[in-house]
Short mmCIF file of C-alpha atoms in Angstrom, two decimals:
data_model
loop_
_atom_site.label_atom_id
_atom_site.label_comp_id
_atom_site.label_asym_id
_atom_site.label_seq_id
_atom_site.Cartn_x
_atom_site.Cartn_y
_atom_site.Cartn_z
CA MET A 1 -27.50 -69.49 38.76
CA ALA A 2 -24.56 -71.28 37.17
CA SER A 3 -21.76 -72.18 39.51
CA HIS A 4 -18.59 -70.14 39.38
CA ARG A 5 -16.59 -72.60 41.44
CA LYS A 6 -13.20 -73.38 39.95
CA SER A 7 -11.33 -76.69 40.05
CA ARG A 8 -8.76 -76.94 42.80
CA THR A 9 -5.19 -75.89 42.21
CA PRO A 10 -2.74 -78.82 42.42
CA GLY A 11 -0.53 -78.80 45.48
CA THR A 12 -0.74 -79.23 49.21
CA ARG A 13 -4.29 -78.76 50.37
CA VAL A 14 -5.48 -78.33 53.93
CA ALA A 15 -8.97 -79.71 54.31
CA GLY A 16 -11.64 -77.02 54.41
CA ILE A 17 -14.80 -76.91 56.46
CA ARG A 18 -18.19 -77.88 55.16
CA THR A 19 -20.92 -75.29 55.05
CA PRO A 20 -24.64 -76.14 55.14
CA ALA A 21 -26.75 -75.94 52.01
CA LEU A 22 -27.74 -72.41 51.08
CA ALA A 23 -31.30 -73.45 50.43
CA THR A 24 -31.95 -74.35 54.09
CA ALA A 25 -29.84 -71.72 55.84
CA ALA A 26 -32.49 -69.02 56.00
CA LEU A 27 -35.17 -71.38 57.37
CA THR A 28 -32.77 -72.75 59.96
CA SER A 29 -31.84 -69.19 60.99
CA VAL A 30 -35.49 -68.27 61.53
CA ALA A 31 -36.08 -71.37 63.63
CA LEU A 32 -32.97 -70.68 65.67
CA LEU A 33 -34.07 -67.11 66.23
CA SER A 34 -37.39 -68.25 67.56
CA GLN A 35 -35.78 -70.77 69.89
CA THR A 36 -33.20 -68.31 71.20
CA ALA A 37 -35.56 -65.42 71.83
CA GLU A 38 -38.77 -67.13 72.90
CA ALA A 39 -37.97 -70.48 74.50
CA ALA A 40 -39.56 -70.87 77.90
CA PRO A 41 -37.41 -71.59 80.97
CA GLY A 42 -36.45 -75.25 81.12
CA GLU A 43 -36.82 -75.81 77.39
CA ASP A 44 -33.83 -76.75 75.24
CA ARG A 45 -32.16 -73.68 73.81
CA PRO A 46 -29.45 -73.62 71.16
CA SER A 47 -26.02 -72.94 72.57
CA LEU A 48 -24.19 -69.74 71.78
CA GLU A 49 -21.71 -71.86 69.86
CA GLU A 50 -24.59 -72.93 67.61
CA VAL A 51 -25.71 -69.32 67.22
CA GLU A 52 -22.16 -68.27 66.42
CA LYS A 53 -21.83 -71.04 63.83
CA LYS A 54 -25.11 -70.07 62.18
CA VAL A 55 -24.06 -66.42 61.95
CA GLY A 56 -20.68 -67.47 60.59
CA ASP A 57 -22.37 -69.67 57.99
CA LEU A 58 -24.55 -66.77 56.87
CA TYR A 59 -21.56 -64.46 56.54
CA ARG A 60 -19.70 -67.06 54.49
CA GLN A 61 -22.73 -67.57 52.28
CA ALA A 62 -22.90 -63.80 51.81
CA GLU A 63 -19.21 -63.77 50.89
CA SER A 64 -19.75 -66.58 48.40
CA ALA A 65 -22.56 -64.59 46.81
CA THR A 66 -20.29 -61.53 46.83
CA GLU A 67 -17.69 -63.34 44.73
CA LYS A 68 -20.43 -64.40 42.30
CA TYR A 69 -21.54 -60.76 42.22
CA ASN A 70 -17.97 -59.65 41.51
CA ALA A 71 -17.68 -62.15 38.66
CA ALA A 72 -21.03 -61.11 37.17
CA LYS A 73 -20.17 -57.42 37.52
CA GLU A 74 -16.85 -57.91 35.74
CA LYS A 75 -18.48 -59.94 32.97
CA THR A 76 -21.27 -57.39 32.61
CA GLY A 77 -18.77 -54.55 32.26
CA LYS A 78 -16.82 -56.38 29.56
CA GLN A 79 -19.99 -57.37 27.73
CA ARG A 80 -21.33 -53.80 27.83
CA LYS A 81 -18.09 -52.55 26.26
CA ARG A 82 -18.37 -55.20 23.56
CA VAL A 83 -21.96 -54.22 22.81
CA ASP A 84 -21.01 -50.55 22.57
CA THR A 85 -18.14 -51.39 20.22
CA LEU A 86 -20.34 -53.55 18.01
CA LEU A 87 -23.12 -50.96 17.83
CA ASP A 88 -20.59 -48.30 16.88
CA ASP A 89 -19.22 -50.62 14.19
CA VAL A 90 -22.73 -51.31 12.88
CA ALA A 91 -23.40 -47.58 12.60
CA LYS A 92 -20.18 -47.03 10.64
CA ARG A 93 -20.83 -49.98 8.33
CA THR A 94 -24.41 -48.87 7.76
CA GLN A 95 -23.08 -45.50 6.63
CA LYS A 96 -20.71 -47.21 4.18
CA LEU A 97 -23.56 -49.43 2.97
CA ASN A 98 -25.70 -46.36 2.30
CA GLU A 99 -22.84 -44.81 0.36
CA ALA A 100 -22.45 -47.97 -1.73
CA ARG A 101 -26.21 -48.09 -2.30
CA SER A 102 -26.13 -44.45 -3.41
CA GLU A 103 -23.44 -45.22 -5.98
CA LEU A 104 -25.45 -48.13 -7.36
CA GLY A 105 -28.49 -45.86 -7.46
CA SER A 106 -26.61 -43.36 -9.62
CA TYR A 107 -25.88 -46.06 -12.18
CA ALA A 108 -29.51 -47.18 -12.14
CA ALA A 109 -30.72 -43.62 -12.68
CA ALA A 110 -28.33 -43.15 -15.60
CA GLN A 111 -29.55 -46.36 -17.24
CA TYR A 112 -33.15 -45.28 -16.76
CA ARG A 113 -32.51 -41.92 -18.44
CA THR A 114 -31.03 -43.65 -21.48
CA GLY A 115 -34.10 -45.86 -21.85
CA ALA A 116 -32.37 -49.14 -21.01
CA GLY A 117 -35.48 -50.61 -19.39
CA MET A 118 -34.96 -52.35 -16.03
CA PRO A 119 -31.50 -51.07 -15.08
CA ASP A 120 -28.97 -53.77 -14.31
CA THR A 121 -27.80 -52.01 -11.17
CA ALA A 122 -31.38 -51.45 -9.99
CA THR A 123 -31.75 -55.24 -9.90
CA PHE A 124 -29.14 -55.40 -7.15
CA LEU A 125 -30.80 -52.67 -5.13
CA LEU A 126 -33.93 -54.87 -5.02
CA ALA A 127 -31.95 -57.90 -3.80
CA GLU A 128 -32.51 -58.73 -0.14
CA THR A 129 -29.30 -60.69 0.53
CA PRO A 130 -25.79 -60.87 -0.93
CA GLN A 131 -26.62 -64.35 -2.23
CA ASP A 132 -29.46 -62.86 -4.30
CA ILE A 133 -26.85 -60.70 -6.02
CA PHE A 134 -24.45 -63.52 -6.79
CA ASP A 135 -27.32 -65.60 -8.20
CA GLN A 136 -27.80 -63.04 -11.00
CA ARG A 137 -24.73 -64.02 -13.01
CA GLN A 138 -26.20 -62.98 -16.34
CA VAL A 139 -26.69 -59.43 -15.10
CA LEU A 140 -23.11 -59.22 -13.83
CA ASP A 141 -21.86 -60.31 -17.26
CA ARG A 142 -23.51 -57.30 -18.92
CA MET A 143 -21.96 -54.75 -16.54
CA THR A 144 -19.02 -52.47 -17.10
CA GLY A 145 -15.94 -52.66 -14.90
CA ARG A 146 -16.99 -49.65 -12.83
CA GLN A 147 -20.48 -51.08 -12.31
CA LYS A 148 -19.05 -54.41 -11.18
CA ALA A 149 -16.74 -52.60 -8.75
CA ALA A 150 -19.73 -50.74 -7.32
CA VAL A 151 -21.65 -54.00 -6.93
CA ASP A 152 -18.66 -55.68 -5.24
CA ASP A 153 -18.41 -52.81 -2.76
CA TYR A 154 -22.15 -52.94 -2.08
CA VAL A 155 -22.05 -56.71 -1.51
CA THR A 156 -19.10 -56.40 0.86
CA GLN A 157 -20.72 -53.65 2.91
CA GLN A 158 -24.06 -55.45 3.04
CA THR A 159 -22.44 -58.74 4.14
CA GLU A 160 -20.35 -57.12 6.87
CA THR A 161 -23.22 -54.99 8.12
CA MET A 162 -25.52 -58.00 8.43
CA LYS A 163 -22.76 -59.93 10.25
CA LYS A 164 -22.12 -57.14 12.75
CA ARG A 165 -25.82 -56.63 13.36
CA GLN A 166 -26.14 -60.34 14.22
CA GLU A 167 -23.14 -60.14 16.56
CA ALA A 168 -24.61 -57.09 18.25
CA THR A 169 -27.93 -58.88 18.73
CA GLU A 170 -26.21 -61.90 20.33
CA SER A 171 -24.09 -59.66 22.56
CA LEU A 172 -27.16 -57.77 23.74
CA ARG A 173 -28.77 -61.08 24.65
CA THR A 174 -25.68 -62.11 26.63
CA LEU A 175 -25.60 -58.73 28.36
CA THR A 176 -29.19 -59.21 29.49
CA GLU A 177 -28.26 -62.61 30.96
CA THR A 178 -25.22 -61.29 32.86
CA GLN A 179 -27.27 -58.40 34.22
CA GLY A 180 -29.73 -60.99 35.52
CA ASP A 181 -26.88 -62.89 37.23
CA LEU A 182 -25.68 -59.63 38.77
CA LYS A 183 -29.14 -58.84 40.14
CA THR A 184 -29.56 -62.35 41.57
CA ALA A 185 -26.16 -62.31 43.31
CA LYS A 186 -26.82 -58.87 44.77
CA ALA A 187 -30.17 -59.98 46.19
CA THR A 188 -28.56 -63.09 47.71
CA VAL A 189 -25.85 -61.06 49.46
CA GLN A 190 -28.40 -58.65 50.89
CA LYS A 191 -30.64 -61.50 52.10
CA LYS A 192 -27.84 -63.38 53.88
CA LEU A 193 -26.58 -60.24 55.60
CA ALA A 194 -30.10 -59.35 56.69
CA ASP A 195 -30.56 -62.85 58.14
CA ALA A 196 -27.31 -62.55 60.10
CA ARG A 197 -28.23 -59.11 61.47
CA GLU A 198 -31.67 -60.37 62.46
CA LEU A 199 -30.18 -63.36 64.26
CA LEU A 200 -27.73 -61.21 66.23
CA SER A 201 -30.40 -58.62 67.09
CA LYS A 202 -32.35 -61.23 69.06
CA LEU A 203 -29.50 -61.93 71.48
CA THR A 204 -29.59 -60.44 74.95
CA ALA A 205 -26.77 -58.26 76.24
CA GLU A 206 -25.54 -61.18 78.36
CA GLU A 207 -25.56 -63.52 75.36
CA LYS A 208 -23.66 -60.99 73.27
CA ALA A 209 -21.05 -60.71 76.02
CA ARG A 210 -20.68 -64.48 76.14
CA LEU A 211 -20.45 -64.57 72.35
CA ALA A 212 -17.63 -62.01 72.52
CA ALA A 213 -15.85 -64.23 75.05
CA ILE A 214 -16.11 -67.19 72.68
CA GLU A 215 -14.65 -65.07 69.90
CA LYS A 216 -11.80 -63.95 72.16
CA ARG A 217 -10.90 -67.56 72.95
CA LYS A 218 -10.87 -68.33 69.23
CA GLN A 219 -8.53 -65.42 68.59
CA GLU A 220 -6.19 -66.54 71.35
CA GLU A 221 -6.03 -70.04 69.87
CA ALA A 222 -5.46 -68.57 66.40
CA ALA A 223 -2.58 -66.46 67.76
CA ARG A 224 -1.04 -69.54 69.38
CA LYS A 225 -1.14 -71.45 66.09
CA ALA A 226 0.31 -68.48 64.23
CA ALA A 227 3.21 -68.36 66.68
CA GLU A 228 3.80 -72.10 66.18
CA LEU A 229 3.90 -71.64 62.39
CA ALA A 230 6.34 -68.75 62.80
CA ARG A 231 8.60 -71.01 64.89
CA GLN A 232 8.49 -73.77 62.27
CA GLN A 233 9.28 -71.34 59.46
CA ALA A 234 12.21 -69.88 61.44
CA GLU A 235 13.61 -73.39 61.90
CA GLN A 236 13.27 -74.05 58.16
CA GLU A 237 15.11 -70.83 57.34
CA GLN A 238 17.89 -71.65 59.77
CA ALA A 239 18.25 -75.12 58.25
CA ARG A 240 18.53 -73.63 54.77
CA GLU A 241 21.19 -71.17 55.90
CA GLU A 242 23.20 -73.91 57.59
CA ALA A 243 22.99 -76.08 54.48
CA ALA A 244 24.16 -73.19 52.31
CA GLN A 245 27.11 -72.49 54.63
CA GLN A 246 28.14 -76.14 54.44
CA GLY A 247 28.07 -75.93 50.65
CA GLY A 248 25.06 -78.21 50.35
CA GLY A 249 22.55 -75.85 48.76
CA ALA A 250 20.52 -78.86 47.66
CA SER A 251 18.13 -78.80 50.60
CA GLU A 252 16.46 -75.46 49.90
CA GLY A 253 13.06 -76.91 50.67
CA SER A 254 14.16 -78.73 53.82
CA GLY A 255 12.58 -78.14 57.18
CA SER A 256 9.94 -79.71 59.35
CA THR A 257 8.07 -81.04 56.33
CA GLY A 258 11.13 -82.42 54.52
CA SER A 259 9.66 -81.07 51.26
CA THR A 260 11.93 -80.29 48.30
CA GLU A 261 9.15 -79.26 45.92
CA THR A 262 8.85 -75.57 46.71
CA PRO A 263 11.99 -73.44 47.05
CA PRO A 264 11.79 -70.20 49.01
CA ALA A 265 10.62 -67.12 47.12
CA ASP A 266 13.42 -65.33 45.26
CA SER A 267 14.56 -61.75 45.84
CA SER A 268 12.49 -60.31 42.97
CA TYR A 269 9.36 -61.82 44.50
CA GLY A 270 10.33 -60.40 47.86
CA THR A 271 10.59 -56.90 46.38
CA LYS A 272 7.15 -57.13 44.81
CA ALA A 273 5.67 -58.70 47.94
CA GLU A 274 7.05 -55.86 50.05
CA LYS A 275 5.21 -53.35 47.86
CA ALA A 276 1.99 -55.37 47.98
CA ILE A 277 2.13 -55.70 51.77
CA GLY A 278 2.98 -52.01 52.16
CA PHE A 279 -0.15 -51.13 50.21
CA ALA A 280 -2.27 -53.54 52.25
CA ARG A 281 -0.97 -52.08 55.53
CA ALA A 282 -1.97 -48.60 54.37
CA GLN A 283 -5.57 -49.84 54.01
CA ILE A 284 -5.87 -51.10 57.59
CA GLY A 285 -8.88 -49.53 59.26
CA LYS A 286 -10.88 -49.09 56.06
CA PRO A 287 -14.29 -50.79 56.09
CA TYR A 288 -15.22 -54.05 54.43
CA VAL A 289 -17.88 -53.36 51.80
CA TRP A 290 -18.96 -56.22 49.57
CA GLY A 291 -18.13 -55.63 45.91
CA ALA A 292 -15.70 -52.79 46.74
CA THR A 293 -12.22 -52.44 45.20
CA GLY A 294 -11.05 -49.25 46.93
CA PRO A 295 -9.80 -46.76 47.58
CA GLY A 296 -12.16 -46.07 50.49
CA SER A 297 -13.35 -49.63 51.16
CA TYR A 298 -12.70 -53.21 50.06
CA ASP A 299 -13.99 -56.72 50.02
CA CYS A 300 -11.47 -59.54 50.47
CA SER A 301 -10.49 -60.15 46.83
CA GLY A 302 -10.72 -56.44 46.05
CA LEU A 303 -8.02 -55.80 48.66
CA THR A 304 -5.63 -58.51 47.43
CA GLN A 305 -6.12 -57.43 43.82
CA ALA A 306 -5.38 -53.80 44.67
CA ALA A 307 -2.37 -54.72 46.82
CA TRP A 308 -0.68 -56.74 44.10
CA LYS A 309 -1.59 -54.16 41.47
CA ALA A 310 0.46 -51.67 43.53
CA ALA A 311 3.37 -54.10 43.07
CA GLY A 312 2.88 -54.20 39.30
CA VAL A 313 1.13 -57.60 39.23
CA SER A 314 -2.34 -57.94 37.70
CA LEU A 315 -4.61 -60.38 39.56
CA PRO A 316 -8.11 -61.45 38.50
CA ARG A 317 -11.05 -59.95 40.36
CA THR A 318 -12.53 -62.94 42.18
CA THR A 319 -11.18 -65.48 44.65
CA TYR A 320 -12.23 -68.24 42.23
CA ASP A 321 -9.76 -66.90 39.67
CA GLN A 322 -7.07 -65.58 42.01
CA VAL A 323 -6.59 -69.08 43.47
CA ASN A 324 -5.42 -70.19 40.01
CA ALA A 325 -3.18 -67.16 39.41
CA GLY A 326 0.06 -68.56 40.78
CA THR A 327 1.87 -71.51 42.32
CA THR A 328 0.39 -73.42 45.24
CA VAL A 329 2.77 -73.91 48.19
CA PRO A 330 2.45 -75.69 51.54
CA VAL A 331 1.30 -73.64 54.52
CA SER A 332 4.62 -74.36 56.21
CA GLN A 333 6.45 -72.65 53.32
CA ALA A 334 4.23 -69.57 53.03
CA GLN A 335 6.19 -66.39 52.33
CA PRO A 336 5.15 -62.74 52.84
CA GLY A 337 3.03 -61.67 49.90
CA ASP A 338 1.47 -65.10 49.30
CA LEU A 339 -2.31 -65.30 49.09
CA VAL A 340 -4.14 -67.35 51.72
CA PHE A 341 -7.45 -68.83 50.56
CA PHE A 342 -10.18 -70.17 52.81
CA TYR A 343 -13.05 -72.68 52.75
CA ASP A 344 -13.94 -75.44 50.33
CA ASP A 345 -15.69 -73.03 48.00
CA VAL A 346 -12.69 -70.64 47.99
CA THR A 347 -14.71 -67.60 49.05
CA HIS A 348 -12.21 -65.69 51.19
CA VAL A 349 -8.62 -64.53 50.75
CA GLY A 350 -5.98 -62.58 52.65
CA ILE A 351 -2.36 -61.58 52.00
CA TYR A 352 0.27 -63.31 54.13
CA ILE A 353 2.69 -61.00 55.98
CA GLY A 354 4.77 -63.58 57.85
CA ASN A 355 4.76 -65.14 61.32
CA GLY A 356 1.42 -66.83 60.69
CA MET A 357 -0.32 -63.49 60.16
CA MET A 358 -2.16 -61.89 57.25
CA ILE A 359 -3.92 -58.68 56.28
CA HIS A 360 -7.48 -59.15 55.06
CA ALA A 361 -10.91 -57.58 54.78
CA PRO A 362 -12.86 -60.05 56.96
CA LYS A 363 -16.63 -59.51 56.55
CA PRO A 364 -19.42 -56.90 56.70
CA GLY A 365 -19.28 -54.78 59.83
CA THR A 366 -15.51 -55.13 60.17
CA TYR A 367 -12.45 -53.29 58.90
CA VAL A 368 -9.27 -54.25 57.07
CA ARG A 369 -6.95 -55.66 59.74
CA GLU A 370 -4.03 -57.91 60.61
CA GLU A 371 -5.09 -61.32 61.88
CA SER A 372 -3.84 -64.88 62.29
CA ILE A 373 -4.36 -67.08 59.23
CA TYR A 374 -5.96 -69.49 61.72
CA TYR A 375 -8.68 -66.97 62.64
CA ASP A 376 -11.37 -69.49 61.70
CA GLY A 377 -9.40 -72.63 62.57
CA ASP A 378 -6.70 -74.43 60.60
CA SER A 379 -9.30 -76.58 58.82
CA ALA A 380 -10.68 -73.44 57.16
CA ILE A 381 -7.47 -72.86 55.17
CA HIS A 382 -7.93 -73.99 51.58
CA SER A 383 -4.52 -73.23 50.04
CA ILE A 384 -1.57 -70.84 49.81
CA VAL A 385 -0.80 -69.37 46.39
CA ARG A 386 2.31 -67.44 45.32
CA PRO A 387 1.04 -65.03 42.65
CA ALA A 388 4.29 -63.78 41.08
#
């Protein structure tokens, strides 16, 4: 299937993690399952960290396929509307063509009744294309003004009808292709999620408890990094306020990074961001469902799209497009309302709420929640985008 990956947005970029090739993930998962569940005592067994990484890779691959599904679904919907519009237009133009043909037929019948031999207008009814009509110049020369007007109308309707029929045929072909992309993406999501569930089902209760402990340590480290970012941002804000009080005002972007490229978000942005965050908070506790856009469930980009829509800002459907729908800013200058994107293939997004925290729809089996933007390590952060 064609790649939907977008080119990176210019700006500060935190290096993302590398994920293994999709083609080998399933086979590796099966092998890992076998080793984890059936290895004899004394044999090498994969560590829980390796199991955790494999499950995480599968979930990310499922999320990548989800964004491809979202893109294909959106394209399919638009293409279906186009096909319906074209078919409706063809029907209307065919009716007009039949009316024009009927008028030409009346002239042909009148000429036949007067014994004029092969009626001039009947010649045009036998023509297969508009060009056939224009090639018969000598016949046009013998026609009356009303006959010529009838022929002109017939030619126009025939030309437009043929054009719209061709457009409808091409659109139907495109619709078939996008429906195929949609089916492929859906199957990929389902397969990756099934592989992850199968892998986790083979763990013992003790291994699951240890896995939970690993996850807890990760969350604690993520919270520590979030607190550090909050401290840095507070220092930046204080420096800006002090500069303003001293009449400087020229060091709006000053702080720990020394950057002057990205000024703080203005008050109008803050008002919109407040509405977007308020909407996102109201969704906390609702389940992650891939492909969902609310109101009862969401996937990651469905949540951010809905949140900013509540603030009057229209975002594209997928992470691949949302990452290009604004201005990229450094992590150190993230403001509430900004979008936080993750991984090299830009397959996850959350909405920043300040103090190093975000609201996001994490993955299947979880719910919309507040979490540190470092939940998967700082290297997982792709970029921060200010959408309005």
